[in-house]
Short mmCIF file of C-alpha atoms and ligand atoms in Angstrom, two decimals:
data_model
loop_
_atom_site.label_atom_id
_atom_site.label_comp_id
_atom_site.label_asym_id
_atom_site.label_seq_id
_atom_site.Cartn_x
_atom_site.Cartn_y
_atom_site.Cartn_z
CA MET A 977 21.28 -40.24 -1.02
CA GLN A 978 19.54 -37.25 0.52
CA ARG A 979 15.77 -37.18 0.30
CA LEU A 980 13.62 -34.12 -0.24
CA LYS A 981 11.24 -34.45 2.65
CA LYS A 982 9.57 -31.10 2.33
CA ARG A 983 6.52 -30.47 0.12
CA SER A 984 6.89 -26.97 -1.32
CA TRP A 985 4.10 -24.81 -2.59
CA ALA A 986 4.45 -23.12 -5.97
CA GLU A 987 2.89 -20.24 -7.85
CA PRO A 988 -0.66 -21.16 -8.97
CA PHE A 989 -0.03 -20.01 -12.54
CA LYS A 990 2.33 -20.54 -15.43
CA ILE A 991 3.95 -17.81 -17.48
CA LYS A 992 2.60 -17.03 -20.95
CA VAL A 993 4.27 -13.73 -21.82
CA VAL A 994 7.70 -12.60 -20.68
CA GLU A 995 9.35 -9.21 -20.46
CA PRO A 996 13.17 -9.30 -20.61
CA LEU A 997 15.09 -7.76 -17.71
CA LYS A 998 18.19 -5.64 -18.16
CA MET A 999 21.20 -5.86 -15.88
CA THR A 1000 23.42 -2.78 -15.59
CA SER A 1001 27.04 -2.33 -14.51
CA ARG A 1002 27.95 -0.67 -11.23
CA GLU A 1003 29.28 2.36 -13.15
CA GLU A 1004 26.00 2.71 -15.02
CA ARG A 1005 24.06 2.50 -11.77
CA GLU A 1006 26.32 5.04 -10.08
CA ARG A 1007 25.59 7.45 -12.93
CA ALA A 1008 21.86 6.72 -13.00
CA LEU A 1009 21.58 7.19 -9.22
CA LYS A 1010 23.38 10.52 -9.30
CA GLU A 1011 21.15 11.72 -12.13
CA ALA A 1012 18.12 10.63 -10.09
CA GLY A 1013 19.26 12.68 -7.10
CA TYR A 1014 19.54 9.50 -4.99
CA ASN A 1015 15.78 9.13 -5.17
CA THR A 1016 14.61 5.77 -6.49
CA PHE A 1017 11.36 7.40 -7.72
CA LEU A 1018 13.44 9.40 -10.19
CA LEU A 1019 15.25 6.43 -11.74
CA ARG A 1020 14.26 5.37 -15.21
CA SER A 1021 12.60 1.99 -15.18
CA GLU A 1022 14.96 0.77 -17.90
CA ASP A 1023 17.88 1.24 -15.50
CA VAL A 1024 16.22 -1.05 -12.95
CA TYR A 1025 16.81 -4.81 -12.76
CA ILE A 1026 14.22 -6.06 -10.24
CA ASP A 1027 11.62 -3.39 -9.53
CA LEU A 1028 10.37 -3.56 -5.95
CA LEU A 1029 9.45 0.11 -5.76
CA THR A 1030 5.78 -0.65 -5.39
CA ASP A 1031 3.05 -3.22 -5.85
CA SER A 1032 0.86 -0.47 -7.25
CA GLY A 1033 -0.20 -0.90 -10.86
CA THR A 1034 2.74 -3.24 -11.40
CA ASN A 1035 0.79 -6.51 -11.25
CA ALA A 1036 0.68 -9.09 -14.03
CA MET A 1037 -2.84 -9.49 -15.35
CA SER A 1038 -4.22 -12.94 -16.11
CA ASP A 1039 -5.32 -14.21 -19.50
CA TYR A 1040 -8.89 -13.87 -18.20
CA GLN A 1041 -8.32 -10.18 -17.49
CA TRP A 1042 -6.57 -9.58 -20.82
CA ALA A 1043 -9.44 -11.28 -22.62
CA GLY A 1044 -11.79 -8.92 -20.79
CA MET A 1045 -9.80 -5.95 -22.10
CA MET A 1046 -11.05 -6.83 -25.58
CA LEU A 1047 -14.59 -6.53 -24.33
CA GLY A 1048 -14.15 -2.89 -23.38
CA ASP A 1049 -17.28 -0.90 -24.15
CA GLU A 1050 -15.78 2.54 -24.73
CA ALA A 1051 -19.05 4.43 -24.69
CA TYR A 1052 -18.83 7.80 -22.96
CA ALA A 1053 -21.90 7.02 -20.90
CA GLY A 1054 -23.34 3.81 -19.52
CA SER A 1055 -20.53 1.46 -20.52
CA ARG A 1056 -21.40 -2.20 -20.04
CA ASN A 1057 -18.14 -2.62 -18.11
CA PHE A 1058 -19.25 -0.09 -15.51
CA TYR A 1059 -22.25 -2.26 -14.68
CA ARG A 1060 -20.01 -5.33 -14.50
CA LEU A 1061 -17.75 -3.48 -12.06
CA GLU A 1062 -20.66 -2.19 -10.03
CA ASP A 1063 -22.00 -5.70 -9.76
CA ALA A 1064 -18.63 -7.12 -8.67
CA VAL A 1065 -18.14 -4.43 -6.01
CA LYS A 1066 -21.62 -5.06 -4.60
CA ARG A 1067 -21.12 -8.80 -4.62
CA TYR A 1068 -17.64 -8.96 -3.07
CA TYR A 1069 -17.43 -5.77 -0.98
CA GLY A 1070 -21.11 -5.38 -0.23
CA TYR A 1071 -21.51 -1.61 -0.54
CA ALA A 1072 -24.63 -0.16 -2.09
CA HIS A 1073 -23.17 2.45 -4.43
CA LEU A 1074 -20.10 2.75 -6.63
CA VAL A 1075 -18.25 5.70 -8.13
CA PRO A 1076 -15.24 4.68 -10.25
CA THR A 1077 -12.10 6.82 -10.10
CA HIS A 1078 -8.83 6.77 -12.00
CA GLN A 1079 -7.04 5.39 -8.92
CA GLY A 1080 -7.19 5.41 -5.14
CA ARG A 1081 -6.34 9.05 -4.53
CA GLY A 1082 -9.18 10.10 -6.83
CA ALA A 1083 -11.58 8.41 -4.40
CA GLU A 1084 -9.74 9.91 -1.40
CA HIS A 1085 -10.13 13.34 -2.92
CA LEU A 1086 -13.88 12.90 -3.35
CA ILE A 1087 -14.62 11.54 0.11
CA SER A 1088 -12.37 14.10 1.84
CA ARG A 1089 -14.03 16.98 0.03
CA ILE A 1090 -17.51 15.71 0.75
CA LEU A 1091 -17.17 14.85 4.43
CA ILE A 1092 -14.44 17.04 5.91
CA LYS A 1093 -15.03 20.65 6.96
CA PRO A 1094 -12.18 23.02 7.93
CA GLY A 1095 -11.37 22.45 11.60
CA ASP A 1096 -12.41 18.78 11.56
CA PHE A 1097 -10.26 15.91 12.82
CA VAL A 1098 -9.79 12.67 10.95
CA PRO A 1099 -8.41 9.82 13.03
CA GLY A 1100 -6.74 6.90 11.29
CA ASN A 1101 -4.76 3.73 11.98
CA MET A 1102 -1.52 5.40 10.94
CA TYR A 1103 -1.47 7.64 7.91
CA PHE A 1104 -1.04 6.98 4.23
CA THR A 1105 0.66 9.76 2.27
CA THR A 1106 -2.04 10.61 -0.28
CA THR A 1107 -4.91 9.85 2.11
CA ARG A 1108 -3.65 12.25 4.77
CA LEU A 1109 -2.82 14.95 2.26
CA HIS A 1110 -6.36 14.94 0.88
CA GLN A 1111 -7.69 15.15 4.43
CA GLU A 1112 -5.43 18.13 5.12
CA LEU A 1113 -6.26 19.85 1.83
CA ALA A 1114 -9.94 19.62 2.80
CA GLY A 1115 -9.12 21.44 6.06
CA GLY A 1116 -8.90 18.42 8.36
CA THR A 1117 -6.23 17.40 10.83
CA PHE A 1118 -5.12 13.80 10.83
CA VAL A 1119 -4.79 12.08 14.23
CA ASP A 1120 -2.97 8.76 14.56
CA VAL A 1121 -4.97 6.28 16.67
CA ILE A 1122 -3.16 3.06 15.82
CA ILE A 1123 -1.95 0.85 18.69
CA ASP A 1124 1.56 1.64 19.97
CA GLU A 1125 2.89 -1.74 18.82
CA ALA A 1126 2.55 -0.56 15.22
CA HIS A 1127 5.35 1.93 15.76
CA ASP A 1128 7.72 -0.74 17.06
CA PRO A 1129 9.35 -2.73 14.26
CA ALA A 1130 10.23 -5.56 16.65
CA SER A 1131 6.78 -6.08 18.21
CA LEU A 1132 5.31 -9.41 17.16
CA HIS A 1133 1.69 -8.38 17.71
CA PRO A 1134 -0.34 -10.33 15.11
CA PHE A 1135 -2.60 -7.34 14.32
CA LYS A 1136 -0.40 -4.28 14.42
CA GLY A 1137 -2.98 -2.45 12.29
CA ASN A 1138 -5.50 -2.36 15.14
CA VAL A 1139 -7.09 0.88 16.25
CA ASP A 1140 -6.42 1.86 19.87
CA LEU A 1141 -9.95 2.57 21.05
CA GLY A 1142 -8.58 4.40 24.08
CA LYS A 1143 -6.80 6.88 21.81
CA LEU A 1144 -9.94 7.30 19.73
CA GLU A 1145 -12.10 7.83 22.79
CA ALA A 1146 -9.65 10.42 24.11
CA LEU A 1147 -9.91 12.30 20.81
CA VAL A 1148 -13.70 12.22 20.91
CA LYS A 1149 -13.61 13.58 24.49
CA LYS A 1150 -11.19 16.32 23.49
CA VAL A 1151 -12.74 17.64 20.27
CA GLY A 1152 -16.27 16.19 20.27
CA ALA A 1153 -17.74 13.62 17.89
CA ASP A 1154 -19.28 16.34 15.73
CA LYS A 1155 -15.75 17.42 14.74
CA ILE A 1156 -14.95 13.89 13.52
CA PRO A 1157 -16.68 13.23 10.20
CA TYR A 1158 -15.20 9.75 9.92
CA ILE A 1159 -12.36 7.51 10.95
CA SER A 1160 -10.12 6.34 8.16
CA VAL A 1161 -9.28 2.67 8.63
CA ALA A 1162 -6.69 1.02 6.46
CA ALA A 1163 -6.58 -2.74 5.95
CA THR A 1164 -3.72 -3.62 5.75
CA VAL A 1165 -1.69 -0.68 7.08
CA ASN A 1166 0.91 0.13 4.45
CA MET A 1167 3.10 2.50 6.47
CA ALA A 1168 3.20 0.14 9.46
CA GLY A 1169 4.67 -2.58 7.28
CA GLY A 1170 1.59 -4.05 5.62
CA GLN A 1171 0.14 -5.01 9.01
CA PRO A 1172 -3.45 -6.25 9.34
CA ILE A 1173 -6.33 -5.15 11.52
CA SER A 1174 -8.30 -7.89 13.27
CA MET A 1175 -11.98 -8.58 12.75
CA ALA A 1176 -12.53 -8.27 16.50
CA ASN A 1177 -11.03 -4.78 16.45
CA LEU A 1178 -13.14 -3.77 13.45
CA LYS A 1179 -16.24 -5.05 15.22
CA GLU A 1180 -15.45 -3.14 18.42
CA LEU A 1181 -14.64 -0.03 16.45
CA HIS A 1182 -17.93 -0.30 14.63
CA ALA A 1183 -19.84 -0.57 17.90
CA PHE A 1184 -18.01 2.44 19.34
CA CYS A 1185 -18.46 4.59 16.22
CA SER A 1186 -22.15 3.70 15.91
CA ARG A 1187 -22.70 4.99 19.46
CA GLN A 1188 -20.83 8.19 18.69
CA GLY A 1189 -22.30 8.75 15.24
CA ILE A 1190 -18.89 8.63 13.54
CA ARG A 1191 -18.61 7.01 10.13
CA ILE A 1192 -15.97 4.43 9.24
CA ILE A 1193 -14.35 4.72 5.84
CA LEU A 1194 -12.23 1.73 5.01
CA ASP A 1195 -9.14 2.02 2.84
CA ALA A 1196 -9.78 -1.31 1.14
CA THR A 1197 -6.72 -1.11 -1.12
CA ARG A 1198 -5.22 -4.29 0.35
CA ALA A 1199 -8.24 -5.60 2.26
CA VAL A 1200 -8.00 -9.01 0.58
CA GLU A 1201 -4.49 -9.38 1.98
CA ASN A 1202 -5.88 -8.37 5.36
CA ALA A 1203 -8.58 -11.04 5.01
CA TRP A 1204 -5.87 -13.66 4.53
CA PHE A 1205 -4.20 -12.67 7.82
CA ILE A 1206 -7.53 -12.86 9.62
CA LYS A 1207 -8.03 -16.33 8.21
CA ILE A 1208 -4.68 -17.63 9.40
CA ARG A 1209 -4.34 -15.67 12.65
CA GLU A 1210 -7.77 -15.03 14.12
CA LYS A 1211 -9.76 -17.64 15.97
CA GLY A 1212 -13.00 -18.62 14.31
CA TYR A 1213 -12.00 -17.67 10.77
CA GLU A 1214 -9.84 -20.69 9.83
CA SER A 1215 -12.50 -22.30 7.70
CA ARG A 1216 -14.16 -19.17 6.34
CA SER A 1217 -13.46 -18.25 2.73
CA ILE A 1218 -11.47 -15.11 1.87
CA ALA A 1219 -14.56 -13.72 0.12
CA GLU A 1220 -16.67 -14.21 3.24
CA ILE A 1221 -14.07 -12.59 5.48
CA LEU A 1222 -13.69 -9.65 3.11
CA LYS A 1223 -17.40 -9.02 3.06
CA GLU A 1224 -17.66 -9.21 6.82
CA MET A 1225 -14.81 -6.70 7.17
CA CYS A 1226 -16.59 -4.28 4.86
CA SER A 1227 -19.86 -4.73 6.74
CA TYR A 1228 -18.31 -2.88 9.70
CA SER A 1229 -17.73 0.23 7.59
CA ASP A 1230 -19.88 2.80 5.81
CA GLY A 1231 -17.88 2.86 2.62
CA CYS A 1232 -14.42 2.46 1.19
CA THR A 1233 -11.82 4.06 -0.97
CA MET A 1234 -9.98 1.67 -3.23
CA SER A 1235 -6.82 1.68 -5.24
CA GLY A 1236 -7.49 -1.19 -7.63
CA LYS A 1237 -3.81 -1.13 -8.55
CA LYS A 1238 -3.02 -3.41 -5.61
CA ASP A 1239 -5.38 -6.22 -4.53
CA LEU A 1240 -7.39 -5.99 -7.73
CA LEU A 1241 -4.55 -7.00 -10.03
CA VAL A 1242 -4.80 -4.17 -12.53
CA ASN A 1243 -2.44 -1.51 -13.81
CA ILE A 1244 -4.83 1.40 -13.28
CA GLY A 1245 -8.17 1.97 -11.58
CA GLY A 1246 -9.91 2.65 -8.31
CA PHE A 1247 -13.25 3.50 -6.80
CA LEU A 1248 -15.25 5.00 -3.99
CA ALA A 1249 -18.00 2.74 -2.67
CA ILE A 1250 -20.53 3.95 -0.14
CA ASN A 1251 -23.79 2.92 1.49
CA ASP A 1252 -25.24 6.37 2.19
CA ALA A 1253 -27.37 7.58 -0.72
CA GLU A 1254 -26.74 11.27 -0.04
CA ILE A 1255 -22.98 10.93 0.04
CA PHE A 1256 -23.21 8.88 -3.13
CA GLU A 1257 -25.26 11.61 -4.78
CA GLU A 1258 -22.63 14.19 -3.86
CA ALA A 1259 -19.77 11.96 -5.04
CA ARG A 1260 -21.54 11.33 -8.32
CA ASN A 1261 -21.78 15.09 -8.81
CA LEU A 1262 -18.17 15.77 -7.91
CA VAL A 1263 -16.63 12.93 -9.90
CA VAL A 1264 -17.78 14.60 -13.09
CA VAL A 1265 -15.68 17.65 -12.21
CA TYR A 1266 -12.47 15.86 -11.28
CA GLU A 1267 -12.38 12.41 -12.85
CA GLY A 1268 -14.97 11.91 -15.58
CA LEU A 1269 -18.59 10.88 -15.95
CA HIS A 1270 -19.93 8.74 -13.09
CA THR A 1271 -19.97 5.64 -15.27
CA TYR A 1272 -16.25 5.77 -16.08
CA GLY A 1273 -14.52 8.03 -13.54
CA GLY A 1274 -11.34 8.52 -15.56
CA LEU A 1275 -11.10 4.91 -16.71
CA ALA A 1276 -11.50 3.27 -20.08
CA GLY A 1277 -14.23 0.66 -20.33
CA ARG A 1278 -11.57 -2.03 -20.69
CA ASP A 1279 -9.91 -0.89 -17.45
CA MET A 1280 -13.19 -1.32 -15.58
CA GLU A 1281 -13.60 -4.79 -17.07
CA ALA A 1282 -10.08 -5.80 -16.02
CA MET A 1283 -10.77 -4.53 -12.50
CA ALA A 1284 -14.13 -6.37 -12.29
CA ARG A 1285 -12.33 -9.58 -13.24
CA GLY A 1286 -9.49 -8.76 -10.85
CA ILE A 1287 -12.00 -8.59 -8.00
CA GLU A 1288 -13.00 -12.19 -8.72
CA GLU A 1289 -9.41 -13.40 -8.94
CA ALA A 1290 -8.15 -11.49 -5.90
CA VAL A 1291 -10.20 -13.54 -3.43
CA GLN A 1292 -9.15 -16.92 -4.80
CA GLU A 1293 -7.40 -18.69 -2.01
CA ASP A 1294 -4.53 -20.23 -3.97
CA HIS A 1295 -3.74 -16.79 -5.37
CA ILE A 1296 -3.64 -14.97 -2.07
CA ARG A 1297 -1.76 -17.76 -0.33
CA ALA A 1298 0.99 -17.63 -2.98
CA ARG A 1299 1.03 -13.84 -3.03
CA ILE A 1300 1.62 -13.49 0.68
CA GLY A 1301 3.70 -16.68 0.75
CA GLN A 1302 6.21 -15.10 -1.60
CA VAL A 1303 6.67 -12.07 0.64
CA GLU A 1304 7.01 -14.35 3.65
CA TYR A 1305 9.63 -16.42 1.82
CA VAL A 1306 11.86 -13.37 1.40
CA GLY A 1307 11.19 -12.35 5.00
CA GLU A 1308 12.28 -15.73 6.31
CA LYS A 1309 15.49 -15.57 4.29
CA LEU A 1310 16.38 -12.12 5.58
CA LYS A 1311 15.56 -13.01 9.17
CA ALA A 1312 17.76 -16.10 8.92
CA ILE A 1313 20.80 -13.97 8.09
CA GLY A 1314 20.05 -11.41 10.80
CA ILE A 1315 18.82 -8.47 8.69
CA PRO A 1316 16.65 -6.11 10.78
CA ILE A 1317 13.16 -6.10 9.28
CA VAL A 1318 9.69 -5.18 10.50
CA GLN A 1319 8.02 -8.19 12.06
CA PRO A 1320 5.74 -9.97 11.60
CA VAL A 1321 6.25 -9.81 7.83
CA GLY A 1322 3.32 -7.97 6.26
CA GLY A 1323 1.22 -8.65 3.20
CA HIS A 1324 2.75 -6.76 0.31
CA ALA A 1325 6.32 -6.02 1.24
CA ILE A 1326 9.39 -6.56 3.36
CA PHE A 1327 10.30 -3.46 5.31
CA LEU A 1328 13.97 -3.11 6.19
CA ASP A 1329 14.46 -1.33 9.49
CA ALA A 1330 16.90 1.36 8.36
CA LYS A 1331 17.45 2.73 11.87
CA ASN A 1332 18.92 -0.60 12.91
CA PHE A 1333 20.48 -1.36 9.55
CA LEU A 1334 22.42 1.93 9.52
CA PRO A 1335 22.49 2.93 13.20
CA LYS A 1336 25.24 5.52 12.73
CA ILE A 1337 23.22 7.65 10.32
CA PRO A 1338 20.94 10.08 12.22
CA GLN A 1339 17.35 10.43 11.01
CA VAL A 1340 17.99 13.93 9.58
CA GLU A 1341 20.52 12.33 7.23
CA PHE A 1342 17.81 10.08 5.82
CA PRO A 1343 18.93 6.53 6.63
CA ALA A 1344 16.10 4.85 4.70
CA GLN A 1345 16.62 7.04 1.64
CA THR A 1346 20.33 6.18 1.86
CA LEU A 1347 19.69 2.47 2.17
CA ALA A 1348 17.34 2.42 -0.82
CA ALA A 1349 20.01 4.19 -2.87
CA GLU A 1350 22.71 1.75 -1.74
CA LEU A 1351 20.60 -1.29 -2.55
CA TYR A 1352 20.09 0.02 -6.06
CA LEU A 1353 23.79 0.69 -6.44
CA GLU A 1354 24.63 -2.80 -5.24
CA SER A 1355 22.19 -4.74 -7.37
CA GLY A 1356 19.94 -2.68 -9.62
CA ILE A 1357 17.05 -3.55 -7.31
CA ARG A 1358 14.70 -0.64 -6.74
CA SER A 1359 13.01 -0.14 -3.37
CA MET A 1360 11.27 2.79 -1.69
CA GLU A 1361 11.93 5.01 1.29
CA ARG A 1362 9.17 4.96 3.93
CA GLY A 1363 10.59 7.11 6.67
CA ILE A 1364 11.25 10.76 7.37
CA VAL A 1365 11.15 11.80 3.71
CA SER A 1366 7.75 10.17 3.16
CA ALA A 1367 6.43 11.58 6.45
CA GLY A 1368 6.89 15.17 5.21
CA ARG A 1369 6.61 18.29 7.32
CA ASN A 1370 4.27 19.43 10.05
CA LYS A 1371 2.27 22.23 8.45
CA GLU A 1372 2.17 24.19 11.73
CA THR A 1373 5.81 24.07 12.81
CA GLY A 1374 7.41 23.60 9.40
CA ASP A 1375 9.75 20.97 10.85
CA HIS A 1376 10.01 17.41 9.57
CA TYR A 1377 7.70 14.85 11.08
CA TYR A 1378 10.06 12.37 12.78
CA PRO A 1379 8.34 9.00 12.37
CA LYS A 1380 9.45 6.22 14.70
CA LEU A 1381 9.59 3.92 11.72
CA GLU A 1382 12.42 4.61 9.30
CA LEU A 1383 11.94 1.93 6.70
CA VAL A 1384 12.90 0.76 3.24
CA ARG A 1385 10.14 -1.10 1.48
CA LEU A 1386 10.83 -4.02 -0.84
CA THR A 1387 7.41 -4.28 -2.42
CA PHE A 1388 6.36 -7.32 -4.38
CA PRO A 1389 4.14 -6.86 -7.41
CA ARG A 1390 1.60 -9.66 -7.73
CA ARG A 1391 2.40 -12.57 -10.07
CA VAL A 1392 5.46 -10.83 -11.52
CA TYR A 1393 8.68 -12.18 -10.02
CA THR A 1394 9.82 -15.74 -9.39
CA GLN A 1395 11.40 -17.37 -6.37
CA ALA A 1396 14.83 -16.97 -8.01
CA HIS A 1397 14.27 -13.21 -8.12
CA CYS A 1398 13.47 -13.42 -4.43
CA ASP A 1399 16.76 -15.22 -3.75
CA VAL A 1400 18.74 -12.62 -5.70
CA THR A 1401 17.01 -9.89 -3.72
CA ALA A 1402 17.89 -11.41 -0.35
CA GLU A 1403 21.50 -11.84 -1.45
CA ALA A 1404 21.71 -8.19 -2.53
CA VAL A 1405 20.38 -7.00 0.83
CA GLU A 1406 22.96 -9.18 2.55
CA ALA A 1407 25.77 -7.67 0.45
CA VAL A 1408 24.75 -4.13 1.49
CA TYR A 1409 24.46 -5.26 5.11
CA GLU A 1410 28.03 -6.55 5.04
CA ARG A 1411 29.39 -3.13 4.08
CA ARG A 1412 26.95 -1.10 6.23
CA ASP A 1413 29.71 0.54 8.27
CA THR A 1414 31.10 2.30 5.21
CA ILE A 1415 27.80 3.91 4.16
CA ARG A 1416 27.28 7.67 4.56
CA GLY A 1417 24.00 9.60 4.74
CA LEU A 1418 22.41 12.13 2.39
CA ARG A 1419 21.50 15.80 2.32
CA MET A 1420 18.26 17.01 0.71
CA VAL A 1421 18.98 19.57 -2.00
CA TYR A 1422 15.52 19.93 -3.53
CA GLU A 1423 12.22 19.62 -1.69
CA PRO A 1424 8.84 19.78 -3.43
CA LYS A 1425 5.89 21.25 -1.58
CA TYR A 1426 3.54 18.24 -1.75
CA LEU A 1427 4.36 14.55 -1.23
CA ARG A 1428 8.04 15.41 -1.30
CA PHE A 1429 9.29 11.82 -1.41
CA PHE A 1430 8.23 11.46 -5.03
CA GLN A 1431 10.49 14.17 -6.42
CA ALA A 1432 12.97 15.25 -3.74
CA ARG A 1433 16.66 15.25 -4.69
CA PHE A 1434 19.65 14.42 -2.53
CA GLU A 1435 23.44 14.47 -2.49
CA ARG A 1436 25.85 12.23 -0.63
CA LEU A 1437 27.33 13.71 2.52
N1 F0G B 1789 -4.13 3.77 0.19
C1 F0G B 1789 -3.11 2.93 0.35
C2 F0G B 1789 -3.04 2.06 1.56
C3 F0G B 1789 -2.09 2.89 -0.61
O1 F0G B 1789 -1.08 2.06 -0.44
C4 F0G B 1789 -2.17 3.73 -1.75
C5 F0G B 1789 -1.13 3.75 -2.75
C6 F0G B 1789 -3.27 4.58 -1.88
C7 F0G B 1789 -4.24 4.57 -0.88
C8 F0G B 1789 -3.43 5.54 -3.02
O2 F0G B 1789 -3.79 4.85 -4.16
O3 F0G B 1789 -1.84 5.20 -5.69
O4 F0G B 1789 -4.04 4.36 -6.52
O5 F0G B 1789 -3.79 6.71 -5.83
N2 F0G B 1789 -0.02 3.22 -2.56
C9 F0G B 1789 1.06 3.11 -3.52
C10 F0G B 1789 2.23 2.45 -2.83
C11 F0G B 1789 1.42 4.35 -4.24
O6 F0G B 1789 3.28 2.35 -3.48
O7 F0G B 1789 2.10 2.01 -1.70
P1 F0G B 1789 -3.34 5.31 -5.63
#
């Protein structure tokens, strides 16, 4: 008799409510894909079997959060839930002031408008789509200062989200610190594959920026996931709690923008948190124009309560271990069968390396877009392009940006899918990989002006 020697871990929750999934036929998917212009963003959710488009707003809330929803104080001004949220943000993130927003980009809009003047430069550890666009709309120019390893899907650097201080220093020399209102630091770095930044790098960056008088604005959207990587990969943090690590990370920044739809386990919500009283004052004025009164920022009272409770749950160690463990599980499976993925596996998603998956399709024929479409066709699994379509166009030259990374993201919502769903996903990727030589690229037939990946349409070549 064979013995089970291994001790597995399991999800630290049990399931109380279920939502049935629908499986479609290949013909139905072929039709749905064509109607969606080969863009997974344009598929109807009811035509999707396992939805790995994003981990944004797609999390399962706990019974504790749902119970909090019933305690929503829907007053226009001064809702009790705002004060609960403010308290949680101060306690866990450590910033002095809070302005709630409807989601992350609401906060990005506010901070970009307040701090960036036309002609300014905003360095960042790689870009995020909405973050960079708000910087550009405010008149700034984004400059990538992430370490080179981040652009190499095969590099095993443990902190591919690190800022290259040499690149930052070169920028300061070139344009002057007074043209750099802040550096935008993401933790983890979504577009690099969910890669973390190290505490040592944050510390060094903080020292450098303090000398130069440049602020650091953290994109804290997945900072809890980053804290987990620091705990398991960085010397000296093994026995520190996730909450302690998170707070230390934030202490090296002047404020943060937050999309609560990720780490914070809610379906909607975000905030801007900041230490500087003047910037806060300005944000509190502006939020009224674009989001709502400063004590709700576009959210219902119940949403703020769910987010306050999500903050508490997000830092629980068994939660974050299982969350990242699930992503790692899929990564290990795919690596074992030789699928090219970004390594090391990041916090929220597996990123298929479309350039290596479909080497015959040139970047202008959108290999990642093609692969996402093929995976849907194969299995009903929805993923997302993170390559040339997402990168958009250079506003000066009008040409595409040609990112080194041409990726398909399989993003795992928190607490939503089981290990069996993970197995099915790996098998579907394998099936597409086996017929990769027969796959043809796409041509873009409709291109929206902003954030084109959301609504662009394609045809098969
Ligand atoms: N910053 C990061 C790192 C993000 O991943 C996102 C959203 C935002 C900011 C913007 O926040 O959506 O609440 O306005 N990322 C989603 C994704 C859309 O699928 O990765 P938002």
